[in-house]
Amino acid sequence: MIILKSDGEIKKIKASCQLAAKVLNMIEPYVVPGRTTIELNDICHEFIIRQKAIPAPLNYRGFPKSICTSVNEVVCHGIPSAKDRLKDGDIVNVDVTTIFEGYHGDSSRTFFVGQIRNPLAVKLVECARECLERGILAVRPGCRVGDIGAAVEEYARSQGFTAVQEYVGHGIGKSFHEDPQIPHFGLRGQGTRLDKGMVFTIEPMINEGHWRTKTLKDGWTAVTQDGSLSAQFEHTIAIRNDGIVEVLSR
Ligand code: MF3
Ligand code: CO
Ligand code: CO
């Protein structure tokens, strides 16, 4: 069941999304060689709390930390840890979801750590960024989720990469994960129709090798099955009741 939002509710989701974007801007200069992912977690946690907001991942279905940090072959849901020290040449996705005045805002970016000497890593990260932009451009009132998935997947394949199928974008609002699901693959003209009043994420995870993932024994960390690199970007998008498509977390 898709929960439609009024323009007033979309404004509240936007306030939360703008905070998530501010957290990502704030944390970027800390994403350097020698930092641990628990340090990034703690800095984000304090910042979010100080803004009178709640980090949505903390205790969500048992997730133990306040953000997700996914390094190199980690596809998503990486758990920040003191053992996880960033080094020159790593890529790391920081995924921030805030709850502000009862509404969720969800956004993530992949950062380069220090100097990247692997040109394929640069190409992968830029591809993931562009996949999200192409997915956003496919959104309009009356479109189908397959229009978004096809746009993302075709661009990933055109660059020699693959789009993860096991994790998808999602409706968002008072709840973290609502209907509909937004796959990052599919066929144009197929799947759920998207329309005015809907708010959802697009969050393509793009792999260097095969799209298949596996989950580590911690029950959360998703990694590429073949050990290849993975990159992700995420925005929360609204189809406003005037029909305008707005990226709330930009
Ligand atoms: N922020 C992730 C998403 O984009 C979800 C993280 S779930 C958590 O949907 F429990 F790991 F935080
Ligand atoms: Co999300
Ligand atoms: Co997210």
Short mmCIF file of C-alpha atoms and ligand atoms in Angstrom, two decimals:
data_model
loop_
_atom_site.label_atom_id
_atom_site.label_comp_id
_atom_site.label_asym_id
_atom_site.label_seq_id
_atom_site.Cartn_x
_atom_site.Cartn_y
_atom_site.Cartn_z
CA MET A 1 0.00 0.00 0.00
CA ILE A 2 1.49 3.32 -1.13
CA ILE A 3 0.95 6.20 1.33
CA LEU A 4 0.35 9.43 -0.64
CA LYS A 5 1.74 12.64 0.86
CA SER A 6 0.25 16.16 0.94
CA ASP A 7 2.49 19.08 -0.05
CA GLY A 8 2.71 19.91 3.68
CA GLU A 9 4.08 16.43 4.40
CA ILE A 10 6.49 16.65 1.46
CA LYS A 11 7.86 19.89 2.97
CA LYS A 12 8.48 18.04 6.26
CA ILE A 13 10.22 15.15 4.49
CA LYS A 14 12.29 17.76 2.64
CA ALA A 15 13.41 19.34 5.92
CA SER A 16 14.68 15.91 7.04
CA CYS A 17 16.34 15.30 3.65
CA GLN A 18 18.08 18.68 3.80
CA LEU A 19 19.47 17.72 7.19
CA ALA A 20 20.75 14.39 5.79
CA ALA A 21 22.45 16.35 2.97
CA LYS A 22 24.00 18.68 5.55
CA VAL A 23 25.38 15.67 7.45
CA LEU A 24 26.99 14.35 4.25
CA ASN A 25 28.55 17.77 3.52
CA MET A 26 29.74 18.01 7.13
CA ILE A 27 31.36 14.54 7.17
CA GLU A 28 33.14 14.75 3.79
CA PRO A 29 36.35 16.43 5.10
CA TYR A 30 36.69 13.68 7.75
CA VAL A 31 36.70 10.93 5.10
CA VAL A 32 40.50 10.69 4.88
CA PRO A 33 43.16 7.97 5.31
CA GLY A 34 43.62 6.98 8.97
CA ARG A 35 40.06 7.68 10.10
CA THR A 36 37.98 4.74 11.29
CA THR A 37 34.37 4.29 10.26
CA ILE A 38 33.28 4.37 13.92
CA GLU A 39 34.73 7.89 14.12
CA LEU A 40 32.64 8.91 11.11
CA ASN A 41 29.62 7.31 12.81
CA ASP A 42 30.17 9.14 16.09
CA ILE A 43 30.69 12.54 14.42
CA CYS A 44 27.47 12.10 12.38
CA HIS A 45 25.56 10.83 15.43
CA GLU A 46 26.47 13.87 17.54
CA PHE A 47 25.70 16.27 14.68
CA ILE A 48 22.26 14.72 14.04
CA ILE A 49 21.31 14.71 17.73
CA ARG A 50 22.40 18.35 18.10
CA GLN A 51 20.00 19.26 15.26
CA LYS A 52 17.14 17.73 17.33
CA ALA A 53 16.88 14.80 14.94
CA ILE A 54 17.27 11.01 15.28
CA PRO A 55 19.65 8.77 13.27
CA ALA A 56 17.13 6.30 11.80
CA PRO A 57 19.46 3.28 11.41
CA LEU A 58 20.27 3.09 15.17
CA ASN A 59 18.38 0.05 16.50
CA TYR A 60 16.40 -0.23 13.24
CA ARG A 61 15.67 -3.99 13.02
CA GLY A 62 18.67 -4.46 15.30
CA PHE A 63 21.17 -2.35 13.29
CA PRO A 64 23.73 -1.29 15.93
CA LYS A 65 25.00 2.08 14.62
CA SER A 66 23.74 5.47 13.40
CA ILE A 67 24.94 5.47 9.78
CA CYS A 68 26.02 2.86 7.26
CA THR A 69 29.63 2.91 6.01
CA SER A 70 30.30 0.61 3.06
CA VAL A 71 33.95 0.32 2.02
CA ASN A 72 35.21 -1.05 -1.35
CA GLU A 73 33.51 -4.45 -1.99
CA VAL A 74 30.81 -3.70 0.61
CA VAL A 75 27.62 -3.03 -1.35
CA CYS A 76 25.51 -1.56 1.48
CA HIS A 77 24.65 -1.80 5.21
CA GLY A 78 28.30 -1.73 6.32
CA ILE A 79 28.47 -1.41 10.13
CA PRO A 80 30.81 1.33 11.38
CA SER A 81 33.65 -0.19 13.41
CA ALA A 82 36.84 0.80 15.24
CA LYS A 83 38.58 -1.99 13.28
CA ASP A 84 37.65 -0.37 9.99
CA ARG A 85 40.42 2.15 9.29
CA LEU A 86 40.21 3.98 5.94
CA LYS A 87 43.29 3.87 3.75
CA ASP A 88 44.55 5.68 0.67
CA GLY A 89 42.68 4.46 -2.41
CA ASP A 90 39.55 3.18 -0.65
CA ILE A 91 36.06 4.15 -1.74
CA VAL A 92 33.42 4.46 0.99
CA ASN A 93 29.69 5.05 0.84
CA VAL A 94 28.24 6.97 3.76
CA ASP A 95 24.46 6.47 4.03
CA VAL A 96 22.62 8.91 6.30
CA THR A 97 18.95 8.63 7.25
CA THR A 98 17.50 11.19 9.66
CA ILE A 99 14.15 11.43 11.41
CA PHE A 100 13.22 15.09 11.86
CA GLU A 101 9.84 16.04 13.33
CA GLY A 102 8.61 12.50 12.59
CA TYR A 103 9.68 12.33 8.94
CA HIS A 104 12.55 10.40 7.35
CA GLY A 105 15.16 11.77 4.94
CA ASP A 106 17.54 9.32 3.23
CA SER A 107 20.64 10.11 1.17
CA SER A 108 24.05 8.57 0.51
CA ARG A 109 27.23 9.35 -1.39
CA THR A 110 30.41 7.42 -2.21
CA PHE A 111 33.60 9.28 -1.30
CA PHE A 112 37.19 8.72 -2.46
CA VAL A 113 39.69 8.28 0.37
CA GLY A 114 42.97 10.08 -0.30
CA GLN A 115 44.39 9.55 -3.76
CA ILE A 116 42.79 6.98 -6.05
CA ARG A 117 45.29 5.31 -8.37
CA ASN A 118 42.86 2.72 -9.75
CA PRO A 119 41.14 4.36 -12.75
CA LEU A 120 38.43 1.67 -12.66
CA ALA A 121 37.42 2.80 -9.16
CA VAL A 122 36.99 6.37 -10.43
CA LYS A 123 34.98 5.14 -13.42
CA LEU A 124 32.77 3.00 -11.14
CA VAL A 125 31.99 5.83 -8.70
CA GLU A 126 31.23 8.28 -11.54
CA CYS A 127 29.04 5.62 -13.17
CA ALA A 128 27.03 5.14 -9.96
CA ARG A 129 26.58 8.93 -9.65
CA GLU A 130 25.34 9.12 -13.25
CA CYS A 131 23.04 6.08 -12.79
CA LEU A 132 21.24 7.96 -10.00
CA GLU A 133 20.92 11.08 -12.19
CA ARG A 134 19.52 9.02 -15.08
CA GLY A 135 17.08 7.31 -12.73
CA ILE A 136 15.88 10.70 -11.46
CA LEU A 137 15.41 11.99 -15.03
CA ALA A 138 13.11 9.02 -15.75
CA VAL A 139 10.66 10.10 -13.02
CA ARG A 140 7.46 11.94 -14.00
CA PRO A 141 3.82 11.66 -12.97
CA GLY A 142 2.38 8.45 -14.45
CA CYS A 143 5.75 6.78 -15.09
CA ARG A 144 6.42 3.16 -14.09
CA VAL A 145 9.11 1.91 -11.74
CA GLY A 146 10.47 -0.06 -14.71
CA ASP A 147 11.28 3.26 -16.45
CA ILE A 148 13.67 4.12 -13.61
CA GLY A 149 15.18 0.63 -13.42
CA ALA A 150 15.77 0.46 -17.16
CA ALA A 151 17.47 3.88 -17.21
CA VAL A 152 19.81 2.89 -14.37
CA GLU A 153 20.62 -0.61 -15.59
CA GLU A 154 21.23 0.38 -19.23
CA TYR A 155 23.75 3.06 -18.24
CA ALA A 156 25.54 0.69 -15.82
CA ARG A 157 25.85 -1.96 -18.55
CA SER A 158 26.98 0.60 -21.13
CA GLN A 159 29.98 1.30 -18.86
CA GLY A 160 30.74 -2.42 -18.39
CA PHE A 161 29.26 -2.54 -14.86
CA THR A 162 26.20 -4.17 -13.27
CA ALA A 163 23.30 -2.97 -11.09
CA VAL A 164 22.62 -4.86 -7.84
CA GLN A 165 19.21 -6.55 -7.80
CA GLU A 166 18.83 -7.68 -4.17
CA TYR A 167 18.52 -4.16 -2.70
CA VAL A 168 16.10 -1.55 -4.00
CA GLY A 169 14.92 2.01 -3.48
CA HIS A 170 11.79 2.49 -1.41
CA GLY A 171 8.89 4.72 -0.48
CA ILE A 172 9.66 6.87 2.56
CA GLY A 173 7.83 9.17 4.98
CA LYS A 174 6.78 8.54 8.56
CA SER A 175 8.34 5.10 8.03
CA PHE A 176 11.91 4.35 6.86
CA HIS A 177 10.89 1.80 4.24
CA GLU A 178 7.44 2.05 2.64
CA ASP A 179 5.94 0.82 -0.62
CA PRO A 180 6.68 0.96 -3.49
CA GLN A 181 9.94 -0.86 -4.11
CA ILE A 182 12.14 0.89 -6.70
CA PRO A 183 14.38 -1.71 -8.41
CA HIS A 184 17.48 -0.52 -10.25
CA PHE A 185 16.76 -2.85 -13.18
CA GLY A 186 13.67 -3.58 -15.20
CA LEU A 187 11.69 -2.91 -18.33
CA ARG A 188 10.26 0.43 -19.52
CA GLY A 189 6.48 0.68 -19.18
CA GLN A 190 6.37 -2.13 -16.60
CA GLY A 191 5.80 -2.25 -12.85
CA THR A 192 4.07 0.01 -10.34
CA ARG A 193 2.82 3.37 -11.63
CA LEU A 194 4.34 6.37 -9.86
CA ASP A 195 2.23 9.49 -9.44
CA LYS A 196 1.64 12.78 -7.64
CA GLY A 197 2.04 12.61 -3.86
CA MET A 198 4.60 9.80 -3.92
CA VAL A 199 7.96 10.14 -2.16
CA PHE A 200 10.64 7.50 -2.65
CA THR A 201 14.37 6.89 -2.89
CA ILE A 202 16.50 5.91 -5.85
CA GLU A 203 19.77 4.36 -4.63
CA PRO A 204 21.59 2.34 -7.29
CA MET A 205 24.40 0.07 -6.11
CA ILE A 206 26.75 -0.50 -9.08
CA ASN A 207 29.28 -3.34 -9.12
CA GLU A 208 32.50 -3.68 -11.07
CA GLY A 209 31.80 -7.39 -11.61
CA HIS A 210 28.67 -9.50 -11.15
CA TRP A 211 25.63 -7.87 -9.51
CA ARG A 212 25.12 -10.71 -7.04
CA THR A 213 25.72 -10.05 -3.33
CA LYS A 214 26.11 -12.08 -0.15
CA THR A 215 25.52 -11.12 3.49
CA LEU A 216 28.28 -11.53 6.07
CA LYS A 217 27.76 -13.40 9.37
CA ASP A 218 26.97 -10.14 11.18
CA GLY A 219 23.60 -10.36 9.42
CA TRP A 220 23.92 -6.90 7.81
CA THR A 221 27.05 -6.30 5.74
CA ALA A 222 26.27 -6.98 2.07
CA VAL A 223 29.33 -7.57 -0.12
CA THR A 224 29.81 -8.41 -3.78
CA GLN A 225 29.84 -12.18 -4.25
CA ASP A 226 32.91 -11.93 -6.53
CA GLY A 227 34.80 -9.48 -4.27
CA SER A 228 34.70 -6.68 -6.88
CA LEU A 229 34.22 -3.00 -5.97
CA SER A 230 30.75 -1.50 -5.46
CA ALA A 231 29.61 2.14 -5.38
CA GLN A 232 26.28 3.79 -4.51
CA PHE A 233 24.52 7.16 -4.47
CA GLU A 234 21.04 7.84 -3.05
CA HIS A 235 18.52 10.67 -3.14
CA THR A 236 14.96 11.03 -1.84
CA ILE A 237 12.61 12.23 -4.59
CA ALA A 238 9.04 13.62 -4.49
CA ILE A 239 6.45 13.85 -7.23
CA ARG A 240 4.73 16.94 -5.84
CA ASN A 241 0.99 17.41 -6.10
CA ASP A 242 1.59 20.08 -8.79
CA GLY A 243 3.37 17.36 -10.82
CA ILE A 244 6.87 18.77 -10.38
CA VAL A 245 9.58 16.18 -9.61
CA GLU A 246 11.76 17.50 -6.78
CA VAL A 247 14.98 15.98 -5.42
CA LEU A 248 14.43 16.62 -1.72
CA SER A 249 17.96 15.68 -0.58
CA ARG A 250 19.91 17.68 -3.21
N1 MF3 B 1 19.71 3.85 4.51
C1 MF3 B 1 19.52 2.52 3.95
C2 MF3 B 1 18.60 2.71 2.78
O1 MF3 B 1 18.95 3.47 1.93
C3 MF3 B 1 18.94 1.58 4.92
C4 MF3 B 1 19.82 1.24 6.04
S1 MF3 B 1 18.99 0.12 7.01
C5 MF3 B 1 19.99 0.01 8.34
O2 MF3 B 1 17.52 2.22 2.69
F1 MF3 B 1 19.38 -0.64 9.25
F2 MF3 B 1 21.08 -0.56 7.97
F3 MF3 B 1 20.28 1.21 8.75
CO CO B 2 17.14 4.23 1.23
CO CO B 3 19.95 5.20 2.65
#
